[in-house]
Amino acid sequence: MGSRGACIFKHQAYINGKWLNALSGKKFPVSNPANGLKIGEVPDMNKEDTLHAIAAAKESFKEWQNVPAKERSKYLRKWFELIDKSSEDIAKLMTAENGKPLIEAKAEVAYGAGYIEWFAEEAKRIYGEVAPRPSNTREMVFFREPIGVVGLITPWNFPMAMLTRKAAAALAAGCTCVARPAEDTPLTALALAALAEEAGLPKGVFNVVTSSAHHAAEIGKALCESEDVAGISFTGSTAVGKILYQQCAGTVKRLALELGGNAPFMVFDSADIEKAVEGVMASKFRNSGQTCVASNRILVQETVFDEFVKALSKRIEKMLVVGDGLDCGVNQGPLANEKQLVKVESLVKDAVNKGAKVVIGGKQHKLGGLFYEPTVLTNIDEQMECFNEEIFGPVCLCIRFKTEADAIEMANNTRRGLAGYFFSNDYQQIWRVARKLQTGIVGVNEGIISSVEAPFGGIKESGFGREGSHHGIDEYTHVKYVTFGGLNY
Ligand SMILES: NC(=O)c1ccc[n+]([C@@H]2O[C@H](COP(=O)([O-])OP(=O)(O)OC[C@H]3O[C@@H](n4cnc5c(N)ncnc54)[C@H](O)[C@@H]3O)[C@@H](O)[C@H]2O)c1
Ligand SMILES: O=CCCC(=O)O
């Protein structure tokens, strides 16, 4: 750790401006997926601690909602600047708890901080409207007001960005937060809390409740069922998203769900094959494939299929270096946890048993532990589990198609609809396919689609709600209509 390391490496949760242990006194370990070694211990909180955090957020909302937008913006700006100054240390902490290569952790710190910078600006532009009056006796004004306390439940794959793009939007809008980071990666969230404290955010405005997997459901339920929580924003699996959706019904809560994807990546015969390979490398191997927008099914037109598979396999063998994310030159870290390894192994096994051909990889890496070989499979069909499930690992499924219509049908043949990609140099085809893809995000001749300026989110069972761009604020505001009568124009 560098000079600022000590002040961001926290071992307590952050509630109401205080660093606290769990009321039960329990703790749980956080370990490094590259070597299994324990890197810290944090409070294993439960429902009681969560209710305490909700009460703090409720109390602080009374004032925070009235802090002028320009002032809220200044707090966010300061938070962003402190994160920027500590970026090296946050990145190292993130690599240690998540496993992603340091170069990717640094990119995530910049990406995650970018949301805070973005929403510091947006805070000042949460405009209402004045509508043309319906008669000469009244005027109509629409205000955008913060919804209240929000619960933010985040995953381990992007420990920082998934939190900042929720929290910064919420704070900009005038909401206060109770965040519950994933059990695998609480240290990054606590580092953010330390810097929020240093930025002077008032107590109770940003709270972080940590817990092991054992208490995840209990904390989620407490947040969803509390009458003092106005909204929930969740990023994670579709299965958990569905549980939260049900739990929010009782209090008719605002909800944003950023769930799993099953992204198609189509390569048409007019495409530049080398550029399409670059697109797959960027979209598939970020965070060793553990990205909700990772290309899951690579659909390639039959006339260019063999050329594409050969070029992709060659690129993988040449470019990808598997190892501990802190080691120089490594660009593929371990999978984040045992559950991920078991899932990837089982999906590959199922595909091979049903006739898939392994072109490269296909097994645990020689480093052992949670390391998995970058893999290319062909002979994939729609009966294989990997066609329908998000792999969340470094495995490319290459699937042949004949016509554009076949490709679109296959691409849309899933209940998920987060991201989709395609490469083509046919102008008319580009417009047709972009409009026909049933996803919230489309990358055309581009494998990198994530950006603070863009509305991130899905359709179908990939969820609803948008994060980033000016739309990101909408999840945290409601529209209040006020009419002024008795006028005389
Ligand atoms: N969309 C994404 O960015 C994203 C992120 C992580 C995982 N996933 C998907 O989910 C799959 C499984 O990963 P996972 O097990 O970590 O995801 P998950 O949905 O189980 O976990 C995500 C977060 O939700 C918490 N959680 C779990 N059960 C909960 C409950 N009942 N109530 C409230 N919170 C709960 C977890 O502790 C974690 O913080 C992955 O393989 C991947 O397909 C998607
Ligand atoms: O994995 C989920 C989100 C990744 C991203 O924001 O690019």
Coordinates of C-alpha atoms and ligand atoms in Angstrom, one line a residue:
M1 CA 0.0 0.0 0.0
G2 CA 1.2 3.6 -0.8
S3 CA 1.1 6.5 1.6
R4 CA -2.7 6.7 1.7
G5 CA -3.1 2.9 2.1
A6 CA -3.6 2.9 5.9
C7 CA -6.5 5.3 5.8
I8 CA -8.6 3.4 3.2
F9 CA -7.9 -0.2 4.4
K10 CA -10.9 -0.5 6.9
H11 CA -12.0 -3.4 8.9
Q12 CA -15.3 -2.0 10.3
A13 CA -18.6 -1.1 8.7
Y14 CA -19.6 2.5 8.3
I15 CA -22.9 3.6 9.7
N16 CA -24.1 7.1 10.7
G17 CA -20.6 8.5 10.3
K18 CA -19.1 5.9 12.6
W19 CA -16.8 2.9 12.1
L20 CA -18.6 0.0 13.8
N21 CA -18.4 -3.7 14.5
A22 CA -21.5 -5.9 14.1
L23 CA -23.9 -5.7 17.1
S24 CA -23.3 -9.5 17.4
G25 CA -19.6 -8.9 17.5
K26 CA -19.2 -11.5 14.6
K27 CA -16.7 -11.0 11.8
F28 CA -16.0 -12.9 8.5
P29 CA -12.7 -13.2 6.5
V30 CA -12.0 -11.7 3.1
S31 CA -9.5 -13.7 1.1
N32 CA -7.5 -13.2 -2.1
P33 CA -8.8 -15.5 -4.9
A34 CA -5.3 -15.8 -6.4
N35 CA -3.9 -17.6 -3.5
G36 CA -6.6 -18.2 -0.9
L37 CA -4.8 -16.1 1.7
K38 CA -6.8 -14.0 4.2
I39 CA -6.4 -10.3 3.6
G40 CA -8.8 -9.0 6.3
E41 CA -11.8 -9.5 8.4
V42 CA -14.9 -7.3 8.5
P43 CA -18.1 -7.3 10.6
D44 CA -20.7 -10.0 9.8
M45 CA -23.8 -7.8 10.2
N46 CA -27.4 -8.8 10.2
K47 CA -30.9 -7.5 10.2
E48 CA -30.4 -5.5 13.4
D49 CA -27.4 -3.6 12.1
T50 CA -29.2 -3.0 8.8
L51 CA -32.2 -1.4 10.7
H52 CA -29.7 0.8 12.5
A53 CA -28.3 1.9 9.2
I54 CA -31.7 2.5 7.7
A55 CA -32.7 4.7 10.8
A56 CA -29.5 6.7 10.3
A57 CA -30.1 7.2 6.6
K58 CA -33.8 8.2 7.4
E59 CA -32.6 10.8 9.9
S60 CA -30.0 12.2 7.6
F61 CA -32.4 12.4 4.6
K62 CA -34.3 15.1 6.5
E63 CA -31.4 17.5 5.9
W64 CA -29.7 16.1 2.9
Q65 CA -32.8 16.4 0.7
N66 CA -32.7 20.2 1.4
V67 CA -28.9 20.7 0.8
P68 CA -28.8 22.8 -2.4
A69 CA -27.9 20.9 -5.5
K70 CA -24.7 23.0 -5.9
E71 CA -23.6 21.9 -2.4
R72 CA -24.3 18.3 -3.0
S73 CA -22.3 18.6 -6.2
K74 CA -19.4 19.9 -4.3
Y75 CA -19.4 17.0 -1.8
L76 CA -19.4 14.5 -4.8
R77 CA -16.7 16.4 -6.5
K78 CA -14.5 16.3 -3.4
W79 CA -15.2 12.5 -3.0
F80 CA -14.2 12.0 -6.7
E81 CA -11.0 14.0 -6.2
L82 CA -10.0 12.0 -3.1
I83 CA -10.7 8.7 -4.9
D84 CA -8.6 9.9 -7.8
K85 CA -5.7 10.6 -5.4
S86 CA -6.0 7.2 -3.8
S87 CA -6.6 5.3 -7.1
E88 CA -3.4 3.2 -6.9
D89 CA -4.2 1.9 -3.4
I90 CA -7.9 1.3 -4.2
A91 CA -6.8 -0.7 -7.3
K92 CA -4.4 -2.9 -5.3
L93 CA -7.1 -3.5 -2.7
M94 CA -9.5 -4.5 -5.4
T95 CA -7.1 -6.9 -7.1
A96 CA -6.4 -8.5 -3.7
E97 CA -10.0 -9.1 -2.9
N98 CA -11.5 -9.7 -6.4
G99 CA -8.5 -11.2 -8.3
K100 CA -8.8 -9.0 -11.4
P101 CA -5.5 -7.9 -12.9
L102 CA -4.1 -4.7 -11.6
I103 CA -4.4 -3.0 -15.0
E104 CA -8.1 -3.8 -15.0
A105 CA -8.6 -2.7 -11.3
K106 CA -7.0 0.6 -12.2
A107 CA -9.4 0.9 -15.2
E108 CA -12.3 0.2 -12.9
V109 CA -11.2 2.8 -10.3
A110 CA -11.2 5.4 -13.1
Y111 CA -14.5 4.1 -14.5
G112 CA -16.1 4.0 -11.0
A113 CA -14.8 7.4 -10.0
G114 CA -16.1 8.7 -13.4
Y115 CA -19.6 8.0 -12.2
I116 CA -19.1 10.2 -9.1
E117 CA -17.6 13.0 -11.3
W118 CA -20.5 12.6 -13.8
F119 CA -23.2 12.8 -11.1
A120 CA -21.5 15.7 -9.4
E121 CA -22.3 17.6 -12.6
E122 CA -25.8 16.1 -13.1
A123 CA -26.8 17.1 -9.5
K124 CA -27.0 20.7 -10.7
R125 CA -29.2 19.8 -13.6
I126 CA -32.1 17.9 -12.1
Y127 CA -34.6 20.2 -13.8
G128 CA -38.4 20.2 -13.4
E129 CA -40.8 21.5 -16.0
V130 CA -43.5 24.2 -16.4
A131 CA -46.3 23.0 -18.7
P132 CA -48.5 25.2 -20.9
R133 CA -51.5 26.1 -18.7
P134 CA -54.7 24.3 -19.5
S135 CA -56.8 27.4 -18.7
N136 CA -56.3 31.1 -17.8
T137 CA -56.9 30.4 -14.1
R138 CA -54.0 28.0 -13.3
E139 CA -50.4 27.1 -13.9
M140 CA -48.8 23.7 -13.7
V141 CA -45.3 22.9 -12.4
F142 CA -43.5 19.5 -12.2
F143 CA -40.8 19.1 -9.6
R144 CA -38.3 16.2 -9.4
E145 CA -37.8 15.3 -5.8
P146 CA -35.5 12.7 -4.2
I147 CA -37.4 9.5 -3.3
G148 CA -35.8 9.0 0.2
V149 CA -33.6 6.3 1.6
V150 CA -32.3 3.8 -0.9
G151 CA -30.9 0.3 -0.4
L152 CA -28.0 -0.5 -2.8
I153 CA -27.0 -4.2 -3.1
T154 CA -24.0 -4.8 -5.2
P155 CA -22.0 -7.8 -6.6
W156 CA -18.3 -8.8 -6.5
N157 CA -17.4 -8.5 -10.1
F158 CA -17.1 -4.7 -10.2
P159 CA -16.7 -3.9 -6.5
M160 CA -16.4 -0.2 -7.1
A161 CA -18.2 0.8 -10.2
M162 CA -21.4 -1.1 -9.4
L163 CA -21.6 0.9 -6.2
T164 CA -20.6 4.3 -7.3
R165 CA -23.0 4.4 -10.3
K166 CA -25.8 3.8 -7.8
A167 CA -24.6 5.8 -4.8
A168 CA -23.4 8.9 -6.8
A169 CA -26.8 9.1 -8.6
A170 CA -28.7 8.7 -5.4
L171 CA -26.7 11.3 -3.5
A172 CA -26.9 13.7 -6.4
A173 CA -30.6 13.4 -6.4
G174 CA -30.8 14.1 -2.6
C175 CA -31.4 10.5 -1.5
T176 CA -29.4 8.9 1.4
C177 CA -28.1 5.3 1.1
V178 CA -27.6 2.0 2.8
A179 CA -25.2 -0.1 0.7
R180 CA -24.5 -3.8 1.2
P181 CA -21.5 -4.9 -0.9
A182 CA -20.9 -8.5 -1.8
E183 CA -19.3 -10.7 0.8
D184 CA -16.3 -11.4 -1.5
T185 CA -15.4 -7.7 -1.9
P186 CA -16.4 -5.5 1.0
L187 CA -13.0 -3.8 1.3
T188 CA -13.3 -1.7 -1.8
A189 CA -16.7 -0.4 -0.6
L190 CA -15.2 0.4 2.8
A191 CA -12.4 2.3 1.1
L192 CA -15.0 4.4 -0.7
A193 CA -16.7 5.0 2.6
A194 CA -13.4 6.2 4.2
L195 CA -13.0 8.7 1.4
A196 CA -16.7 9.8 1.6
E197 CA -16.0 10.5 5.2
E198 CA -12.8 12.5 4.3
A199 CA -14.8 14.4 1.7
G200 CA -17.1 15.6 4.6
L201 CA -20.3 13.8 3.6
P202 CA -22.6 14.4 6.5
K203 CA -23.2 11.4 8.9
G204 CA -25.8 8.9 7.8
V205 CA -25.9 10.0 4.2
F206 CA -23.7 7.1 2.9
N207 CA -23.7 3.9 5.0
V208 CA -22.0 0.6 4.3
V209 CA -23.3 -2.6 6.0
T210 CA -21.0 -5.6 5.5
S211 CA -22.0 -9.3 5.9
S212 CA -21.0 -12.8 4.9
A213 CA -23.2 -14.8 2.5
H214 CA -25.0 -16.2 5.5
H215 CA -26.7 -12.9 6.2
A216 CA -27.1 -11.6 2.6
A217 CA -30.8 -12.7 2.3
E218 CA -31.7 -11.4 5.7
I219 CA -30.2 -8.0 5.0
G220 CA -31.8 -7.9 1.5
K221 CA -35.2 -8.7 3.1
A222 CA -34.8 -6.0 5.7
L223 CA -34.0 -3.4 3.1
C224 CA -36.9 -4.5 0.8
E225 CA -39.5 -4.7 3.5
S226 CA -38.7 -1.6 5.4
E227 CA -41.3 1.2 5.2
D228 CA -38.4 3.6 5.7
V229 CA -36.6 2.6 2.5
A230 CA -38.1 4.2 -0.6
G231 CA -36.1 2.3 -3.3
I232 CA -33.8 -0.6 -4.0
S233 CA -31.1 -0.8 -6.7
F234 CA -29.6 -4.3 -7.2
T235 CA -26.9 -5.6 -9.5
G236 CA -26.4 -9.4 -9.5
S237 CA -28.1 -12.6 -10.7
T238 CA -31.5 -12.8 -12.2
A239 CA -32.5 -15.4 -9.5
V240 CA -31.8 -13.0 -6.6
G241 CA -33.3 -10.1 -8.6
K242 CA -36.6 -12.0 -8.8
I243 CA -36.6 -12.6 -5.0
L244 CA -36.0 -8.9 -4.4
Y245 CA -38.8 -8.0 -6.8
Q246 CA -41.3 -10.0 -4.8
Q247 CA -40.0 -8.7 -1.5
C248 CA -40.5 -5.1 -2.7
A249 CA -44.1 -5.6 -3.6
G250 CA -45.4 -5.3 0.0
T251 CA -44.2 -1.7 0.4
V252 CA -44.6 -0.9 -3.4
K253 CA -41.0 0.2 -3.6
R254 CA -39.1 1.8 -6.4
L255 CA -36.8 -0.9 -7.8
A256 CA -33.9 -1.0 -10.3
L257 CA -32.6 -4.4 -11.3
E258 CA -29.4 -4.8 -13.3
L259 CA -29.3 -8.6 -13.7
G260 CA -27.5 -11.2 -15.7
G261 CA -27.1 -11.2 -19.4
N262 CA -26.5 -13.7 -22.2
A263 CA -25.0 -11.4 -24.8
P264 CA -24.9 -12.5 -28.4
F265 CA -21.9 -11.4 -30.5
M266 CA -22.6 -11.7 -34.2
V267 CA -20.0 -11.7 -36.9
F268 CA -21.4 -11.2 -40.4
D269 CA -19.5 -12.1 -43.5
S270 CA -19.0 -8.4 -44.5
A271 CA -17.1 -7.8 -41.2
D272 CA -13.5 -7.1 -40.8
I273 CA -12.5 -10.4 -39.1
E274 CA -9.5 -9.0 -37.2
K275 CA -11.6 -6.2 -35.8
A276 CA -14.3 -8.6 -34.8
V277 CA -11.7 -10.7 -33.0
E278 CA -10.6 -7.6 -31.2
G279 CA -14.2 -6.9 -30.2
V280 CA -14.5 -10.4 -28.7
M281 CA -11.3 -10.1 -26.8
A282 CA -12.5 -6.8 -25.3
S283 CA -16.0 -7.9 -24.5
K284 CA -15.3 -11.5 -23.4
F285 CA -12.1 -11.4 -21.4
R286 CA -12.6 -8.3 -19.3
N287 CA -12.5 -9.5 -15.7
S288 CA -11.9 -13.1 -17.0
G289 CA -15.4 -13.2 -18.5
Q290 CA -17.1 -12.3 -15.2
T291 CA -19.0 -9.3 -16.7
C292 CA -22.7 -9.1 -17.2
V293 CA -22.2 -7.6 -20.6
A294 CA -19.5 -10.3 -21.6
S295 CA -20.3 -11.8 -25.0
N296 CA -21.7 -15.2 -24.2
R297 CA -22.7 -16.7 -27.6
I298 CA -20.5 -15.8 -30.5
L299 CA -22.5 -16.3 -33.7
V300 CA -20.5 -16.4 -36.9
Q301 CA -21.7 -16.5 -40.5
E302 CA -20.7 -19.9 -41.9
T303 CA -18.7 -18.5 -44.8
V304 CA -16.2 -16.9 -42.4
F305 CA -16.6 -19.3 -39.4
D306 CA -13.4 -21.3 -39.7
E307 CA -11.3 -18.2 -40.4
F308 CA -12.8 -16.4 -37.4
V309 CA -12.3 -19.4 -35.0
K310 CA -8.7 -19.8 -36.1
A311 CA -8.0 -16.0 -35.7
L312 CA -9.7 -15.9 -32.3
S313 CA -7.8 -18.9 -30.9
K314 CA -4.5 -17.6 -32.2
R315 CA -5.1 -14.2 -30.6
I316 CA -6.1 -15.8 -27.2
E317 CA -2.9 -17.9 -27.2
K318 CA -0.7 -14.9 -28.1
M319 CA -2.3 -12.2 -25.8
L320 CA -3.7 -13.8 -22.7
V321 CA -1.4 -14.3 -19.7
V322 CA -3.1 -16.0 -16.7
G323 CA -1.8 -15.5 -13.2
D324 CA -2.0 -13.5 -10.0
G325 CA -3.4 -10.1 -10.9
L326 CA -0.7 -8.3 -9.0
D327 CA 2.1 -9.9 -11.1
C328 CA 3.5 -7.8 -13.9
G329 CA 2.1 -8.7 -17.4
V330 CA -0.8 -10.7 -16.2
N331 CA -4.1 -9.9 -17.9
Q332 CA -6.3 -12.8 -16.8
G333 CA -6.8 -13.3 -13.1
P334 CA -8.5 -16.2 -11.3
L335 CA -12.2 -16.6 -11.1
A336 CA -13.6 -14.7 -8.1
N337 CA -14.7 -17.6 -6.0
E338 CA -15.2 -21.4 -5.8
K339 CA -18.9 -21.1 -6.9
Q340 CA -17.7 -19.4 -10.1
L341 CA -15.2 -22.2 -10.9
V342 CA -17.7 -24.9 -10.3
K343 CA -20.2 -23.2 -12.5
V344 CA -17.7 -22.7 -15.4
E345 CA -16.4 -26.3 -15.1
S346 CA -19.9 -27.7 -15.1
L347 CA -21.1 -25.6 -18.1
V348 CA -18.1 -26.7 -20.2
K349 CA -18.5 -30.4 -19.1
D350 CA -22.2 -30.3 -20.0
A351 CA -21.4 -28.8 -23.5
V352 CA -18.6 -31.4 -24.2
N353 CA -20.9 -34.3 -23.1
K354 CA -23.5 -33.0 -25.5
G355 CA -21.0 -32.8 -28.5
A356 CA -19.1 -29.5 -28.2
K357 CA -15.5 -29.5 -29.5
V358 CA -12.7 -28.0 -27.5
V359 CA -10.5 -25.9 -29.8
I360 CA -8.3 -24.5 -27.0
G361 CA -8.5 -24.7 -23.2
G362 CA -11.4 -26.4 -21.6
K363 CA -10.1 -27.1 -18.1
Q364 CA -8.7 -25.7 -14.9
H365 CA -5.4 -23.9 -15.6
K366 CA -2.1 -25.5 -14.6
L367 CA -1.8 -22.9 -11.8
G368 CA -4.7 -24.7 -10.1
G369 CA -6.9 -23.0 -7.5
L370 CA -9.4 -20.7 -9.1
F371 CA -7.6 -20.3 -12.4
Y372 CA -9.3 -21.5 -15.6
E373 CA -7.9 -21.7 -19.1
P374 CA -9.1 -19.2 -21.7
T375 CA -11.3 -21.5 -23.8
V376 CA -12.8 -21.8 -27.3
L377 CA -15.6 -24.3 -27.9
T378 CA -17.4 -25.0 -31.3
N379 CA -20.3 -27.4 -32.2
I380 CA -22.5 -25.6 -29.8
D381 CA -26.3 -26.1 -29.9
E382 CA -29.3 -24.6 -28.2
Q383 CA -29.8 -27.7 -26.0
M384 CA -26.5 -27.0 -24.1
E385 CA -26.8 -25.2 -20.8
C386 CA -24.1 -22.7 -21.8
F387 CA -26.3 -21.5 -24.7
N388 CA -29.0 -20.4 -22.2
E389 CA -26.9 -19.6 -19.1
E390 CA -24.5 -16.7 -18.5
I391 CA -21.1 -18.5 -18.4
F392 CA -19.4 -15.7 -16.4
G393 CA -16.0 -17.1 -17.2
P394 CA -13.3 -17.1 -19.9
V395 CA -15.1 -19.4 -22.3
C396 CA -16.0 -18.5 -26.0
L397 CA -18.8 -20.4 -27.6
C398 CA -18.5 -20.2 -31.4
I399 CA -21.8 -21.0 -33.2
R400 CA -22.4 -21.1 -37.0
F401 CA -25.3 -19.3 -38.7
K402 CA -26.4 -19.2 -42.3
T403 CA -28.5 -16.0 -42.8
E404 CA -29.1 -12.7 -41.0
A405 CA -32.6 -13.9 -40.1
D406 CA -31.2 -17.1 -38.5
A407 CA -28.6 -15.0 -36.5
I408 CA -31.2 -12.6 -35.1
E409 CA -33.6 -15.5 -34.2
M410 CA -30.8 -17.2 -32.3
A411 CA -29.6 -14.0 -30.7
N412 CA -33.0 -13.2 -29.4
N413 CA -33.8 -16.8 -28.3
T414 CA -33.1 -16.1 -24.6
R415 CA -35.0 -14.6 -21.7
R416 CA -32.1 -12.2 -21.1
G417 CA -31.6 -8.9 -22.8
L418 CA -28.8 -6.9 -21.5
A419 CA -26.1 -6.4 -24.2
G420 CA -25.7 -7.5 -27.8
Y421 CA -22.9 -6.9 -30.3
F422 CA -22.3 -7.4 -34.0
F423 CA -19.7 -6.7 -36.6
S424 CA -20.8 -5.9 -40.1
N425 CA -19.7 -3.5 -42.9
D426 CA -23.1 -3.5 -44.6
Y427 CA -24.8 -0.2 -43.8
Q428 CA -28.3 -1.4 -44.3
Q429 CA -27.7 -4.5 -42.3
I430 CA -26.2 -2.4 -39.4
W431 CA -29.5 -0.4 -39.0
R432 CA -31.7 -3.5 -39.4
V433 CA -29.9 -5.7 -36.9
A434 CA -29.3 -2.9 -34.4
R435 CA -33.1 -2.3 -34.3
K436 CA -34.0 -6.0 -34.2
L437 CA -31.7 -7.1 -31.3
Q438 CA -33.8 -7.5 -28.1
T439 CA -31.3 -5.9 -25.7
G440 CA -30.9 -2.7 -23.8
I441 CA -27.4 -2.0 -25.1
V442 CA -26.0 -2.7 -28.6
G443 CA -22.4 -2.5 -29.7
V444 CA -22.0 -2.1 -33.5
N445 CA -18.4 -2.8 -34.6
E446 CA -17.4 -2.2 -31.0
G447 CA -16.7 -4.5 -28.1
I448 CA -16.6 -1.9 -25.4
I449 CA -19.9 -0.4 -24.5
S450 CA -19.6 0.7 -20.9
S451 CA -19.3 4.4 -20.3
V452 CA -20.5 6.9 -17.7
E453 CA -22.2 8.9 -20.4
A454 CA -24.4 6.0 -21.5
P455 CA -27.6 4.5 -20.0
F456 CA -26.6 1.0 -18.8
G457 CA -29.4 -1.5 -18.3
G458 CA -31.4 -4.3 -19.8
I459 CA -34.8 -5.6 -20.9
K460 CA -36.5 -8.9 -20.4
E461 CA -35.1 -10.9 -17.4
S462 CA -32.0 -8.8 -17.4
G463 CA -34.0 -6.2 -15.5
F464 CA -35.1 -2.6 -15.7
G465 CA -33.8 0.8 -14.7
R466 CA -30.8 2.6 -16.2
E467 CA -27.5 3.6 -14.6
G468 CA -25.2 6.3 -15.9
S469 CA -26.1 9.2 -18.3
H470 CA -28.7 11.7 -17.2
H471 CA -31.2 8.8 -17.0
G472 CA -29.3 7.4 -14.0
I473 CA -30.9 10.1 -11.8
D474 CA -34.4 9.0 -12.7
E475 CA -34.2 6.0 -10.5
Y476 CA -33.8 8.2 -7.5
T477 CA -36.4 10.9 -8.1
H478 CA -40.1 11.1 -8.5
V479 CA -42.1 13.7 -10.3
K480 CA -44.3 15.9 -8.2
Y481 CA -47.0 17.8 -10.1
V482 CA -48.2 21.1 -8.4
T483 CA -50.9 23.2 -9.9
F484 CA -51.5 26.8 -8.8
G485 CA -55.1 27.9 -9.1
G486 CA -57.1 31.1 -8.7
L487 CA -55.1 32.9 -11.3
N488 CA -56.4 35.6 -13.6
Y489 CA -54.5 36.0 -16.9
Ligands
LIG1 N1 -25.1 -8.5 -13.5 C1 -24.0 -8.6 -12.9 O1 -23.2 -7.7 -12.9 C2 -23.7 -9.8 -12.1 C3 -22.9 -9.7 -11.0 C4 -22.6 -10.8 -10.2 C5 -23.2 -12.0 -10.5 N2 -24.0 -12.0 -11.6 C6 -24.6 -13.3 -12.0 O2 -24.9 -14.0 -10.9 C7 -24.3 -15.3 -10.9 C8 -24.1 -15.8 -9.5 O3 -23.2 -14.9 -8.8 P1 -23.6 -14.5 -7.4 O4 -23.9 -15.8 -6.7 O5 -22.5 -13.7 -6.7 O6 -24.8 -13.5 -7.6 P2 -25.9 -13.2 -6.6 O7 -27.0 -12.5 -7.3 O8 -26.1 -14.3 -5.7 O9 -25.1 -12.1 -5.7 C9 -25.1 -10.7 -5.9 C10 -25.2 -9.9 -4.6 O10 -26.5 -10.2 -4.0 C11 -26.3 -10.7 -2.7 N3 -27.4 -11.6 -2.4 C12 -27.4 -13.0 -2.6 N4 -28.6 -13.4 -2.2 C13 -29.4 -12.4 -1.8 C14 -30.7 -12.2 -1.3 N5 -31.5 -13.2 -1.2 N6 -31.1 -11.0 -1.0 C15 -30.3 -9.9 -1.1 N7 -29.0 -10.0 -1.5 C16 -28.6 -11.2 -1.9 C17 -24.9 -11.3 -2.7 O11 -24.4 -11.4 -1.4 C18 -24.2 -10.3 -3.6 O12 -23.9 -9.1 -2.9 C19 -23.1 -15.1 -11.7 O13 -22.6 -16.3 -12.3 C20 -23.6 -14.1 -12.8 O14 -24.3 -14.8 -13.8 C21 -24.3 -11.0 -12.4
LIG2 O1 -20.9 -6.6 -14.9 C1 -21.6 -5.7 -14.9 C2 -21.3 -4.2 -15.3 C3 -20.1 -4.1 -16.1 C4 -19.9 -2.7 -16.7 O2 -20.4 -1.7 -16.2 O3 -19.3 -2.6 -17.8

